[in-house]
XYZ file of C-alpha atoms in Angstrom:
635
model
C 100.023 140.123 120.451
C 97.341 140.490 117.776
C 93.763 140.672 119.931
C 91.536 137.724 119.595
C 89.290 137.335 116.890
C 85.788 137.792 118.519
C 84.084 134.661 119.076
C 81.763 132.809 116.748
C 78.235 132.749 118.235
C 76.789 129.416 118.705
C 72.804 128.680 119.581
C 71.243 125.221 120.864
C 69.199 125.686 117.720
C 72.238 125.172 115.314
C 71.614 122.854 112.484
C 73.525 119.304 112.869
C 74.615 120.151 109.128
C 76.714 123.495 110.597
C 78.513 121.309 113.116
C 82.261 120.188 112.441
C 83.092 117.747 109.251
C 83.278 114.390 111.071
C 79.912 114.296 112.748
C 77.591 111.870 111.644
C 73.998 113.397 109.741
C 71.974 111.291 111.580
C 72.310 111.361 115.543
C 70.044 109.488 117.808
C 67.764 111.483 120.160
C 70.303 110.697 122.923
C 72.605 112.263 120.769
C 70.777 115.339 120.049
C 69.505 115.956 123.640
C 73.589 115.693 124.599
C 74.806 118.063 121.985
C 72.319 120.505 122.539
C 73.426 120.584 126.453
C 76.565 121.240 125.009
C 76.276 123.904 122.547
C 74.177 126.143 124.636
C 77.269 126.146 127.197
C 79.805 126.292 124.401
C 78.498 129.509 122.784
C 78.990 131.303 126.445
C 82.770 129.465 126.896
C 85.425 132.334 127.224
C 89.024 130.070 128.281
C 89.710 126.494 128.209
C 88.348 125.124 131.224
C 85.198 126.603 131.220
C 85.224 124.530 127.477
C 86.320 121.361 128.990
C 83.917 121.964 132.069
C 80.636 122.209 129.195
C 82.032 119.172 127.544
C 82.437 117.331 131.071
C 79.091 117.961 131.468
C 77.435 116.329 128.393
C 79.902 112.881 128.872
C 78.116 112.846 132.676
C 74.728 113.161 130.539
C 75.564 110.838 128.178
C 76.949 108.261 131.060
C 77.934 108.861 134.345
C 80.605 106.244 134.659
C 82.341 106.976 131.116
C 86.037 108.026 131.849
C 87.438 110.793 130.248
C 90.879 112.613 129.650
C 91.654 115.162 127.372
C 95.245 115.589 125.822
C 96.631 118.738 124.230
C 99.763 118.948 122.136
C 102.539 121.436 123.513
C 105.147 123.472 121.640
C 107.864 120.460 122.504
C 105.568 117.938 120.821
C 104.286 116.593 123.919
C 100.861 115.212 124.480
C 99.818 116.747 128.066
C 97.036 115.750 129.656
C 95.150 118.866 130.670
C 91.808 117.863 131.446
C 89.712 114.828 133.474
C 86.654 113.801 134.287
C 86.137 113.668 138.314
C 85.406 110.223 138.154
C 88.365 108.506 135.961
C 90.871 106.924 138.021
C 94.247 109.315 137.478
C 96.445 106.948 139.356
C 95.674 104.279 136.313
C 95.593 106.844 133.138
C 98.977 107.381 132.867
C 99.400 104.004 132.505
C 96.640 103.298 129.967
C 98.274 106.426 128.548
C 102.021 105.082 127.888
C 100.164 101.473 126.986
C 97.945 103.278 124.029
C 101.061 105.116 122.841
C 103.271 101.712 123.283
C 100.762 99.643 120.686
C 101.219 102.973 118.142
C 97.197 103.661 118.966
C 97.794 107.239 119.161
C 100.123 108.132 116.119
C 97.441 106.048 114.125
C 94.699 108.534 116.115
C 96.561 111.717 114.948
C 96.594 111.111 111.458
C 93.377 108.628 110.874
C 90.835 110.886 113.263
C 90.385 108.246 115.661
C 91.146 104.718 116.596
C 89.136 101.619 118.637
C 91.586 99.976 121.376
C 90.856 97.129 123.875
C 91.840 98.707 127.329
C 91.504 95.006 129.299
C 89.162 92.383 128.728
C 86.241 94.888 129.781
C 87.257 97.987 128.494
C 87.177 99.659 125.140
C 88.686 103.054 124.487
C 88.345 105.657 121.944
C 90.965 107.974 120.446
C 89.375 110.834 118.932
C 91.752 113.456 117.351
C 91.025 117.328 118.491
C 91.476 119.867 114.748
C 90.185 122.390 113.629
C 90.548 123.858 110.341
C 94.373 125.091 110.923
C 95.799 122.322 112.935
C 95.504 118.928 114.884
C 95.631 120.294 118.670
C 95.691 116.818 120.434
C 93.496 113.717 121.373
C 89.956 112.815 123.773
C 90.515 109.624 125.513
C 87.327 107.657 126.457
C 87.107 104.533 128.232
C 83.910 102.565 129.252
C 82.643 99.106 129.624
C 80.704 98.961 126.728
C 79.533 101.663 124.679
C 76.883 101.107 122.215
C 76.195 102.618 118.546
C 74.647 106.165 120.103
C 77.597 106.661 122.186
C 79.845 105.789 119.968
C 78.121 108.517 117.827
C 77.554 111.577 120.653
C 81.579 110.882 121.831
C 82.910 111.712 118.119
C 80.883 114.879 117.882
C 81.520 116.079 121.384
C 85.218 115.680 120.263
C 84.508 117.582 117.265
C 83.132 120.552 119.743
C 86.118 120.617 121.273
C 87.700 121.355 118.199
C 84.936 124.317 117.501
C 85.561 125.604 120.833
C 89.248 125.731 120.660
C 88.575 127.408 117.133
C 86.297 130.206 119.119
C 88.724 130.959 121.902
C 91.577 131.327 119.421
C 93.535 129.052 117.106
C 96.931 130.163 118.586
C 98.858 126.784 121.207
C 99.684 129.576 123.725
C 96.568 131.391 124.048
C 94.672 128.148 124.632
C 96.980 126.245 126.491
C 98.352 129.012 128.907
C 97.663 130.042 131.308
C 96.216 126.553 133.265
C 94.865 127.034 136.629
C 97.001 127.006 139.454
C 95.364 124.524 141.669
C 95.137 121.706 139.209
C 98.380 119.884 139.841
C 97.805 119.789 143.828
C 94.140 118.716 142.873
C 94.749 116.297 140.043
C 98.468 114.941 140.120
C 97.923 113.125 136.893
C 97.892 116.418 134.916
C 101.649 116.933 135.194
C 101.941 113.585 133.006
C 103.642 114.844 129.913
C 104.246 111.710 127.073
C 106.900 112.352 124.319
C 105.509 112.063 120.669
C 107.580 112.924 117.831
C 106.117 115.837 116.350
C 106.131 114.685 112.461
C 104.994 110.809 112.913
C 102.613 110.801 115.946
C 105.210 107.498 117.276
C 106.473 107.231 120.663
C 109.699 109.487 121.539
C 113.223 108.072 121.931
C 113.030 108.676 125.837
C 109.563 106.914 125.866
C 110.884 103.841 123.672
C 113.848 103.754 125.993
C 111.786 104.021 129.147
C 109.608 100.923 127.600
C 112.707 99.002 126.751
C 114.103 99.234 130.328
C 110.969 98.430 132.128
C 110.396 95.467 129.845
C 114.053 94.276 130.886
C 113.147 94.622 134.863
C 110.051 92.846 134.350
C 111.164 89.960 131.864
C 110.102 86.510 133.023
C 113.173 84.214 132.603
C 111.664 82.052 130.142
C 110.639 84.607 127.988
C 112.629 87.078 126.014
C 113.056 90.776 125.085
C 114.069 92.317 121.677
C 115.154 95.355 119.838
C 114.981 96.149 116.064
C 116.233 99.165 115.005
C 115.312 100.408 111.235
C 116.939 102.998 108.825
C 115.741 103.747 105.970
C 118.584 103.612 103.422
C 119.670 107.132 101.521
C 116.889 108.550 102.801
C 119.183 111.785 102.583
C 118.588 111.743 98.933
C 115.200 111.985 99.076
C 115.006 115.130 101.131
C 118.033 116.360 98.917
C 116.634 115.930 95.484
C 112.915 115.681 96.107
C 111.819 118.387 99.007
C 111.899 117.368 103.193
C 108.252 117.990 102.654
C 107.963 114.749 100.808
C 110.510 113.424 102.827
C 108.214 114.130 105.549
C 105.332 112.828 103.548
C 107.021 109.558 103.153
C 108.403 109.069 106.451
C 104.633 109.267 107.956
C 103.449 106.999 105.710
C 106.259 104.268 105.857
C 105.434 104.775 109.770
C 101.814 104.148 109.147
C 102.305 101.034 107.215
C 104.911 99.714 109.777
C 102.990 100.732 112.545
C 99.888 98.967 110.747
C 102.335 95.354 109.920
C 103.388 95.464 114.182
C 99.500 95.652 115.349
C 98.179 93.018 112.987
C 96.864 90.083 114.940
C 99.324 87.190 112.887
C 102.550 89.009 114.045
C 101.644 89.031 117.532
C 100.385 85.435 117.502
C 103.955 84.636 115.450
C 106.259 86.056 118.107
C 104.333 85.486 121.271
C 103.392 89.272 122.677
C 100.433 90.895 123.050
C 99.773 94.281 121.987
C 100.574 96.170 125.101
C 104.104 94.159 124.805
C 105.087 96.306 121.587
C 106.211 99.853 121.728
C 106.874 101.467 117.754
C 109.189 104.842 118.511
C 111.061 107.214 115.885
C 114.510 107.055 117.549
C 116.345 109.437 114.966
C 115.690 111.467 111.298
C 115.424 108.350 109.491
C 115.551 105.979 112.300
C 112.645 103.871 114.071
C 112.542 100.808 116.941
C 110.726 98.448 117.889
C 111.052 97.412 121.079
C 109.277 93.871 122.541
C 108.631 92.573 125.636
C 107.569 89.190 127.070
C 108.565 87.503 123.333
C 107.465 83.734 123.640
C 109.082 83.138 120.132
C 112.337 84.807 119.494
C 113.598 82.903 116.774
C 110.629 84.262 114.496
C 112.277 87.788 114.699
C 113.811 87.243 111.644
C 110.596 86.408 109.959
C 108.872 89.729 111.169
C 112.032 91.780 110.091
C 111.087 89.939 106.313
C 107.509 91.158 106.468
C 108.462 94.626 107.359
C 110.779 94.219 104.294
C 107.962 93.619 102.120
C 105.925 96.166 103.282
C 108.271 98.997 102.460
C 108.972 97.166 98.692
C 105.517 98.486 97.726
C 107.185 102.006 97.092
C 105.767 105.517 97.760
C 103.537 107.228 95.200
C 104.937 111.308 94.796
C 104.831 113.670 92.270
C 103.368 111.097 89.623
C 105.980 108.644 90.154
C 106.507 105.848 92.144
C 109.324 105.797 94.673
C 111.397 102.350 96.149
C 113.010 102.828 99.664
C 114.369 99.930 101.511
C 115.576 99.800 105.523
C 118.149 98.045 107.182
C 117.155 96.126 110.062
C 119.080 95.799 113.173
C 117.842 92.453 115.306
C 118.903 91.639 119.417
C 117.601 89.845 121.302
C 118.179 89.391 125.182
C 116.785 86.033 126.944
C 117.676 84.988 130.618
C 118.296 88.634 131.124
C 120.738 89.192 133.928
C 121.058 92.126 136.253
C 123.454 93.729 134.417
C 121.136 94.173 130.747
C 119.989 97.536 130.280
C 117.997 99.073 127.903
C 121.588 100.971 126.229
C 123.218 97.532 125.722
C 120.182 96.283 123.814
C 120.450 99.405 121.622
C 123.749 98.669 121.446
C 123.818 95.442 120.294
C 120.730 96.012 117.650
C 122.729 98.695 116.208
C 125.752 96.696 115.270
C 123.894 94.499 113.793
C 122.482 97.575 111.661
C 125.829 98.605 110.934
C 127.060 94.959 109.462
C 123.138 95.061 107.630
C 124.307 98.367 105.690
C 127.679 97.108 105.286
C 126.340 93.801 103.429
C 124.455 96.390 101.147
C 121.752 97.301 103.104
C 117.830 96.289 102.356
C 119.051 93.392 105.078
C 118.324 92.262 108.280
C 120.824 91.088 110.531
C 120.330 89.626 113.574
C 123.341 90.502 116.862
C 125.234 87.429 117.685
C 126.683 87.274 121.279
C 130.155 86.309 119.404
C 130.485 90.147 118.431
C 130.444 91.253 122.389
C 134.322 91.866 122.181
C 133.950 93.909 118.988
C 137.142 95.674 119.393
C 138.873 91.744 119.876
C 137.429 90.699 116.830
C 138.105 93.752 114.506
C 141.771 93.524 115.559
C 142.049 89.383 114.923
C 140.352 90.278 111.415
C 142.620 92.877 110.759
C 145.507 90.687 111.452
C 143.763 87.869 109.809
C 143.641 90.095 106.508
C 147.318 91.231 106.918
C 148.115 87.635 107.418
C 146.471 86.772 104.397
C 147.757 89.397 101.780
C 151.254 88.332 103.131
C 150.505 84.475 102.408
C 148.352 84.903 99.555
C 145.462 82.315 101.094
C 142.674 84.639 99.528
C 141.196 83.213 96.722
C 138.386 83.969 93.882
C 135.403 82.233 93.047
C 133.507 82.956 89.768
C 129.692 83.039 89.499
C 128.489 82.317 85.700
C 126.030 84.933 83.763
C 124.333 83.854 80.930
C 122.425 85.499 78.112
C 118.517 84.937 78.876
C 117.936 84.680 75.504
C 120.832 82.472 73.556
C 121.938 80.373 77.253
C 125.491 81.161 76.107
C 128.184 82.403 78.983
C 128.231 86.043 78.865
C 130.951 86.438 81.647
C 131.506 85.588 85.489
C 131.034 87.848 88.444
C 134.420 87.861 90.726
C 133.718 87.286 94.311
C 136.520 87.024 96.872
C 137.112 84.064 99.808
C 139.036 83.851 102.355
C 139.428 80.084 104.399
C 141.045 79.936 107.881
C 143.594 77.472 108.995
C 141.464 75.091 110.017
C 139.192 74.888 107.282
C 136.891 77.385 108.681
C 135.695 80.250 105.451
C 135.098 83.802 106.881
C 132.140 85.328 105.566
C 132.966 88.317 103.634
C 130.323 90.310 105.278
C 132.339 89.696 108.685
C 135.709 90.530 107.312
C 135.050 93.211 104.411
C 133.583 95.715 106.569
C 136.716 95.683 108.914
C 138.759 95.684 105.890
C 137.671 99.089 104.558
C 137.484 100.854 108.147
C 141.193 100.031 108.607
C 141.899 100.595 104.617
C 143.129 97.176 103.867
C 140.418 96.901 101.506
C 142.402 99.292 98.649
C 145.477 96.204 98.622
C 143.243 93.761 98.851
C 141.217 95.151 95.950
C 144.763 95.205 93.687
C 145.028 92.035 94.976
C 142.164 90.868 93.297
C 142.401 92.508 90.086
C 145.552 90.957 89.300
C 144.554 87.767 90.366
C 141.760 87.998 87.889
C 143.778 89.455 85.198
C 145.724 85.862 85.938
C 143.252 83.990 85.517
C 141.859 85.284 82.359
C 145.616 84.978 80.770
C 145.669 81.673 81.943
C 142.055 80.388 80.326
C 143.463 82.450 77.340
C 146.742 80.294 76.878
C 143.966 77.179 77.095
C 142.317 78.427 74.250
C 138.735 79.291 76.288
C 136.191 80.837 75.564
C 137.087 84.639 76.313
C 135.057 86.220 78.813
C 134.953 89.618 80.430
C 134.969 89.542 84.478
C 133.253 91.463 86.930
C 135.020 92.975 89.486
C 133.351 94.538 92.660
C 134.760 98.259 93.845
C 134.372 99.578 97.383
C 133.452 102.863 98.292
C 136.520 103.247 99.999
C 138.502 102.762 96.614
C 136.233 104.505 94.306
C 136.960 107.501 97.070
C 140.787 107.505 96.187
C 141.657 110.189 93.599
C 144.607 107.724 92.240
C 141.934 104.990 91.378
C 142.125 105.115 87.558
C 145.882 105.404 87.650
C 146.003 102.742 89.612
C 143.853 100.078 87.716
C 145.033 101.148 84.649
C 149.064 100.461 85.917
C 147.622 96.807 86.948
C 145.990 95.766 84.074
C 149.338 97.183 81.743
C 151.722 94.825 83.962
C 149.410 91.616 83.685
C 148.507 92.639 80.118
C 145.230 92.437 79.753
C 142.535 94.429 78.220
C 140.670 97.158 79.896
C 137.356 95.727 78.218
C 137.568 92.353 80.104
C 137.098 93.889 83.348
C 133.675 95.443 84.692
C 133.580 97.672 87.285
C 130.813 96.504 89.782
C 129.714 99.619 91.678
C 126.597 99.683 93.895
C 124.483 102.769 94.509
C 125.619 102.885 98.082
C 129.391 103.396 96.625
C 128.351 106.366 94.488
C 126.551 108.323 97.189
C 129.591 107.482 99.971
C 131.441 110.449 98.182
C 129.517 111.522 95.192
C 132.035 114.148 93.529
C 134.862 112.479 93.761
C 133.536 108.469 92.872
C 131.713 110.345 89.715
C 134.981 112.022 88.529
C 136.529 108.284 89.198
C 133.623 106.503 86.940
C 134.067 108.988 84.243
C 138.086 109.003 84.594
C 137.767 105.015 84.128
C 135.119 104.991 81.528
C 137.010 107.269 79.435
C 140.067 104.953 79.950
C 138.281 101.844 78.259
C 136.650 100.267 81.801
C 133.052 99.170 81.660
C 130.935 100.420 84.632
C 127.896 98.358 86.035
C 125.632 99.792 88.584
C 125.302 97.069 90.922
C 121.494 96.596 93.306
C 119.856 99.043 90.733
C 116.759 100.360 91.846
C 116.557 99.618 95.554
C 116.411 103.552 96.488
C 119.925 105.607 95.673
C 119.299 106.366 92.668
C 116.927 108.856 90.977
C 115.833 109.417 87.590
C 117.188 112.945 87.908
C 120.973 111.737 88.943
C 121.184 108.076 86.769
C 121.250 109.614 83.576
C 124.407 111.411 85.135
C 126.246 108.237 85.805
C 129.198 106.985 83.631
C 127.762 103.843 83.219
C 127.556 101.068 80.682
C 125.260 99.097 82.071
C 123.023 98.263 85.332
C 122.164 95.060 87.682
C 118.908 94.773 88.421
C 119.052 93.920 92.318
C 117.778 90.444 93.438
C 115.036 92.313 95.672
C 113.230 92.889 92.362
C 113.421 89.485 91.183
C 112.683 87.068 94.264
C 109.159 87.768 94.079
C 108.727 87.856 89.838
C 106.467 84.376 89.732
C 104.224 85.361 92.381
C 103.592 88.954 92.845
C 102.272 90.846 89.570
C 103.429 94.207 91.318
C 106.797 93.087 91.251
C 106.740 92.011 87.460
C 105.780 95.907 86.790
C 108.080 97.115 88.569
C 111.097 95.114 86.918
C 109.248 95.776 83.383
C 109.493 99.315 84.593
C 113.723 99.212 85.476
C 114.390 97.482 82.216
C 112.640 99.530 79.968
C 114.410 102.416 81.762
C 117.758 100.835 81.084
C 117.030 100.151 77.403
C 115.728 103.742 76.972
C 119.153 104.925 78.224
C 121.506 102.385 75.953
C 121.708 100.123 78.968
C 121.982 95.926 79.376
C 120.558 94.690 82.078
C 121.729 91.635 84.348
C 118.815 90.320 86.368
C 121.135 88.814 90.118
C 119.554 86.356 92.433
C 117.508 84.207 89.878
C 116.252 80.968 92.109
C 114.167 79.038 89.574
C 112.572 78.376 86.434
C 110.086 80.397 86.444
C 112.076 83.927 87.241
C 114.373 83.191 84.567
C 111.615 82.233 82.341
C 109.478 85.543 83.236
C 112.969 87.595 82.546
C 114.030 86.275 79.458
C 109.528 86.996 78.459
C 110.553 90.476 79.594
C 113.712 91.045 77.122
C 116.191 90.542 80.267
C 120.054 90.785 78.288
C 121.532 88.565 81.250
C 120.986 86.542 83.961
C 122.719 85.234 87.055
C 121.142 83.144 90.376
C 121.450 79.900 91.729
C 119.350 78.451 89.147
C 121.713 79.469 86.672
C 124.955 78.136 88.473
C 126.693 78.641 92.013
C 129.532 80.575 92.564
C 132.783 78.017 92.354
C 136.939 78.019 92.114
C 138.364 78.788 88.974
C 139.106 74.819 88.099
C 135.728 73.911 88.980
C 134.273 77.133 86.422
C 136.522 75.953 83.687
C 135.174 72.883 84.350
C 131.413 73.202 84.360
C 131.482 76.486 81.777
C 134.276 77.059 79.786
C 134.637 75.534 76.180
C 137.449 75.479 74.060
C 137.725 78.541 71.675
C 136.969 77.255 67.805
């Protein structure tokens, strides 16, 4: 081991101005008289505790009944608590402790320097972050009654010594933190509590967050409830990939931080019920973070909160001159009337199916679990035998959504979407039966089954003499992954005899990254062969400048996340601006999805939009009902 660096020599008589970045230039006379107690001990401090012991000394100074506890950051990303004041009540700390870290007080502390908390209706703590000029070493808890302006003031610099004196003994975790003496865990029990942080974000660990869940399950109230979200950030794999996992580190810490920021804020407490102490913010994997609630007064507003974390994440991420859009999938359950039986793994459980069906809807959703799913493996194999049933009866049917050109209002083609009613009259929501569809690889015949029918149905408005349109035909993952895929499609639309330019592939970004080699070989295989190619949900965080002038496409959809917002939010009116000049610069239409009113479509068309589809524009309806409402005879 390299020997220590010799000590820096500190004297009472050191300017204020020498003293670590942080402390305030003008210090009260309390202040002074405290710090130069200090200082004079510090300069003489040769190991830890005889550091802690000077800094225990000017808190008593400052005031006697202030409660102290120092926290120090261990290899394993631990905060330990290694030091406390005689006086503070150990028995409660560890508590207090596991409460801060629950509310997300101390990952703010760690990266903001420190952080104001309510401890009780009495009791205010500070968190005030221990660095030097190398690294963040851990946190200084203080708790008092009341603590006016000049304590406030002598606290933050007497944290800031710490820092100096941990920078004097040596800036090296081992050296300082080892060895500790051997009496203090029979002396002070509460020094052997170690709380899991995540290294990276400064969040509560899984084990914590899972510890929090479960106790908030044994202590649940009947009447009130407990919930689980869990979020992942969507192709977040990319990012590391094509950017550096030192901004994907960047960008996970601040998408915490703003998260962290939308749980604490006083109108989503007062919207679901819970107090502070009741929330506990975790990283539970790489990309992965809960939220855990207890003693929820208003469950059904879950789905609101989800939204607002939503729109907090839409802002983007500035790096490297350039602005970046992630979205997450949320994952909602909720448990009320808990029985015995709950645990803290079935909520997780249930929060992450609903994640699952989120991403498998297209992700940037929120889904909420529904008790109906228990028996998952019942209900995948009635769907699957649903589907089997269906493709052997041909009950599946199309409906056709109309897109228009912004500019002229004439029909510019029909998106293709797929139904499928029960026996009863009862329609299964494609996001319930699709998913199982392409994990038991029903989804490839029911995608031929499709494409013919719409190859049908554009013979059939030919023979009327109709306008002719082109159709737009979605594409799973699962079939852009089969090497026969352009083969295949081709063989269809020979036998129903139809052109190859009346059909538009709809692929979403999702699709492309599921098995990038192979679905770009597809795209170009099929582009080459006459197929147009539409990215589908453009811009919501797969793709990258770098890799979308790589894709075989002929055109994009810009996705409806980009347009809800276009008549009130002058942010999001840049940022479509931004996607279509983009598209134009690289030879591509745009079609604008989810249009809702007057004013979007009004705002698109101002922008140059090509095409536009929403609700505003029409609903998606059966093939009679399009010809109908749409379809003009050909002149």
């Amino acid at each position: 081991m390299k020997p220590a660096p010799p000590p820096r020599s500190l004297s009472p008589a050191e300017s204020v101005d020498e003293l670590p970045s942080g402390t305030l230039p003008r210090l009260h006379p309390l202040t002074l008289n405290v710090l130069r107690e200090v200082i004079a001990r510090l300069h003489s401090c040769r190991s830890l505790s005889e550091l802690l012991a000077g800094i225990e000394r000017g808190a008593r100074l400052l005031l006697p009944t202030t409660q102290m506890a120092v926290l120090l950051r261990q290899p394993d990303a631990c905060l330990e608590i290694v030091h406390c004041a005689p006086h503070t009540a150990t028995d409660s700390l560890g508590a207090l402790v596991d409460d801060l870290i629950d509310r997300g007080h101390f990952g703010q502390a760690l990266k903001q320097g420190f952080v104001w908390a309510s401890a009780g209706p009495d009791r205010t703590c500070l968190l005030s972050r221990i660095s030097t000029a190398s690294r963040i070493h851990g946190l200084v808890l203080w708790v008092d009654p009341a603590l006016s302006p000049p304590w406030h003031q002598t606290l933050g610099a007497l944290t800031d010594l710490i820092g100096l004196g941990l920078e004097r003994l040596n800036d090296d975790a081992e050296a300082v933190l080892l060895p500790r003496p051997a009496t203090s865990a029979r002396s002070r029990p509460a020094l052997d509590i170690a709380i899991p942080v995540d290294r990276l974000t400064g969040l509560a660990h899984r084990t914590h967050f899972m510890r929090f869940l479960q106790r908030a399950i044994l202590d649940s109230a009947p009447q009130l409830s407990v919930a689980t979200l869990l979020l992942d950030v969507d192709g977040f794999h990319r990012v590391n990939r094509e950017l550096s996992y030192e901004t994907g580190d960047q960008i996970l810490c601040e998408l915490a931080a703003r998260l962290n920021g939308a749980l604490q804020s006083q109108s989503a407490c007062d919207s679901l019920g819970v107090a502070e102490r009741d929330i506990c913010f975790a990283r539970t994997g790489a990309d992965e973070f809960g939220i855990a609630l207890a003693r929820v007064h208003h469950p059904q507003r879950l789905v609101e909160l989800a939204a607002q974390l939503h729109s907090h994440i839409a802002a983007g991420f500035q790096q490297q001159g350039s602005r970046l859009h992630l979205s997450v999938s949320i994952g909602i359950a909720v448990a009320s009337g808990l029985a015995e039986s709950t645990s803290a793994q079935d909520l997780m459980r249930n929060a992450d199916a609903a994640l699952k069906r989120a991403k498998q809807a297209g992700r940037n959703r929120h889904v909420l679990y529904e008790p109906s799913w228990e028996s998952s493996g019942t209900h995948h194999l009635r769907t699957e035998s649903l589907l089997q049933e269906a493709l052997r009866q041909d009950t599946f049917n199309l409906h056709f959504q109309p897109q228009f050109e912004l500019a002229t209002g004439r029909l510019a083609g029909a998106e293709v979407l797929l139904r499928l009613t029960l026996g009863d009259g009862t329609p299964l929501s494609p996001a319930s039966f699709i998913p199982v569809a392409e994990s038991t690889g029903q989804i490839i015949e029911i995608g031929e089954w499709v494409l013919r029918r719409a190859c049908r149905q554009l013979r059939a408005w030919d023979a009327l003499g109709l306008a002719r349109i082109p159709l737009a035909i979605n594409v799973s993952a699962i079939e852009l992954s089969q090497p026969d895929l352009s083969i295949r499609l081709q063989s269809i639309l020979e036998q129903e005899g139809i052109g190859m330019e009346r059909l538009h592939l709809e692929i979403t970004e999702t699709a492309i990254a599921h098995n990038e080699g192979q679905t770009i070989a597809n795209l170009k295989t099929l582009r080459a062969a006459g197929f147009e190619i539409w990215i589908d949900d453009f811009g919501t965080g797969y793709s990258s400048l770098k890799s979308i002038k790589n894709y075989p496409a002929s055109g994009i959809k810009l996705d409806r996340e980009f347009v809800k917002d276009l008549s009130e939010d002058h942010g999001a009116r840049v940022v479509a601006a931004a996607i279509l000049d983009l598209a134009w610069n690289l030879g591509y239409p745009v079609v604008a999805e989810g249009i809702e009113d007057a004013a979007q479509c009004a705002l698109l068309r101002g922008q140059g939009c090509d095409i536009g589809q929403g609700f505003h524009l029409g609903h998606p309806v059966d093939a009679l009902e399009f010809q109908r409402l749409y379809l003009s005879e050909a002149t």
